[in-house]
Amino acid sequence: MTTVRVRYAPSPTGIPHIGNIRTAMFDWLFARHTGGKFIVRIEDTDKNREVEGGVALQLDALRWYGLDWDEGPEVGGDYGPYIQSERLHFYHQYAEELIAAGKAYRAYDSEERLKSMREDQQRRGQPTGYDRRHRYLSADERAEYENSGAPSVVRFAVPTEGKTTYVDAVYGEIAFENKVLDDSILLKSDGYPTYHLASVVDDHLMDITHVLRGEDWIPSSPLHVQLYRAFGWDAPTFVHLPNMLGLDRKKFGKRNGAKDAMEYGEEGYLIEAMFNFMALQGWSPKEERDLFSREELVERFSLDGILNHSPITDPAKLDWFNGQYIRSLSLHDLADRCLPFLQKSGLVESDPSAEKLEYIGRVMALEQERIKTLAEAPILGGFFLQADDAYEFDEKAVTKWFSNPGVGDRLRAVKEDFAALKDFDAASIEAVIRDVITRFEVKGGEVIHPVRVSVSGRTTGPGLFEMIEVLGRERVQRRLDRALSLVTA
């Protein structure tokens, strides 16, 4: 049985889009499911779009998503080099073979002529494409261009009659009329290949068995199939993946909710949630549940489950996934994962003590049912970690609850009774507050809300009695004193 070999081939043009990572994830899952190989190959042949550090950005994203590669940069392998700019000799060799066989040709058109050609086609309402003028140059005309030193590109001499047909693993049989295909450029005038030549040559030389890529590449697939046939090579299985769509049913992008691949981690999404959510964007395990571990996804993944229609990618659904995984964390793990966000906000020092970490765990335990992303930790739990004289009060809450007649007396009674408690736990704290409500013959909210605002500065948050227990008696007493200084009634 042939070993499955799949490749993810990003360009070093910046942080990868989440759709690119989805492709890499499907590659990785298929390789791990079949016991095959996941290869990373850097396609850096468009030097105009390359950014400094672009390769590192691509590899860092793969690492964050846990997509380890079997061959490629930093790993090596028997099919290297795995960076296309280091493989230029291959592309030149195979381009010359096509030229010698009459299946490709050099074209010497100037930019001015090509621009004029396209403008004329547009005026006539014709599809824009190369008019094949230099495909049929005589030997003398070619020699004249060569002797003049005119720059040239290598174009593929696509068949002009018949159809190009192939079977896609997702979309079934796909056919294109050859007469609508263009004589695409294979080798640019700067000596670098286009994607068409480089991907076909590299996929063949690296024994790639399956090419997983976005459905946007379907229009280019007949050219690639024709290139394989021109070389006399067997083509890999093409697996075109449905585009991810936003809620507006347009391609999922920045304008409709998508983020760069690494932004999700920076915004507090767990890798487990991201992996689970992304695996279901265009693939179905055919089970009536949503939550799967990485191991379960590897076990279930197959090409048969890839959908032939675009999924709607709902950011709110990702929030749900993230919340589910956050609630499954142990308190120790939750504290560890929240720590970088708390430190970035200046709420926790760079090297907190074990006692501080334990306290963070207790704080986040109170928020575990509400928190959607780790980035919310400083917002939801910040008042626990701020100094007793530094947390901010909600001005509207102060106006509403600290101006009611008798509120000062009620808060002082709570403070005095807290001081007398033997055990400062949630049950005892609740008993004190219930007693004050009864004693002053007021509605519960006339004690509960002022106490909450006093110790947290806000009107919403975790359970009041549990919150006060975690803050501790001494801090609560100081906070009540501070609140009493603001009471106007």
Short mmCIF file of C-alpha atoms in Angstrom, two decimals, residues 25 106 195 242 363 404 434:
data_model
loop_
_atom_site.label_atom_id
_atom_site.label_comp_id
_atom_site.label_asym_id
_atom_site.label_seq_id
_atom_site.Cartn_x
_atom_site.Cartn_y
_atom_site.Cartn_z
CA MET A 25 -4.92 20.83 9.71
CA ARG A 106 9.60 31.13 -24.80
CA TYR A 195 3.09 28.23 -8.70
CA PRO A 242 -14.74 24.05 0.35
CA VAL A 363 -10.40 33.66 41.47
CA ASN A 404 -30.18 55.33 49.30
CA ARG A 434 -29.35 37.71 55.37
#
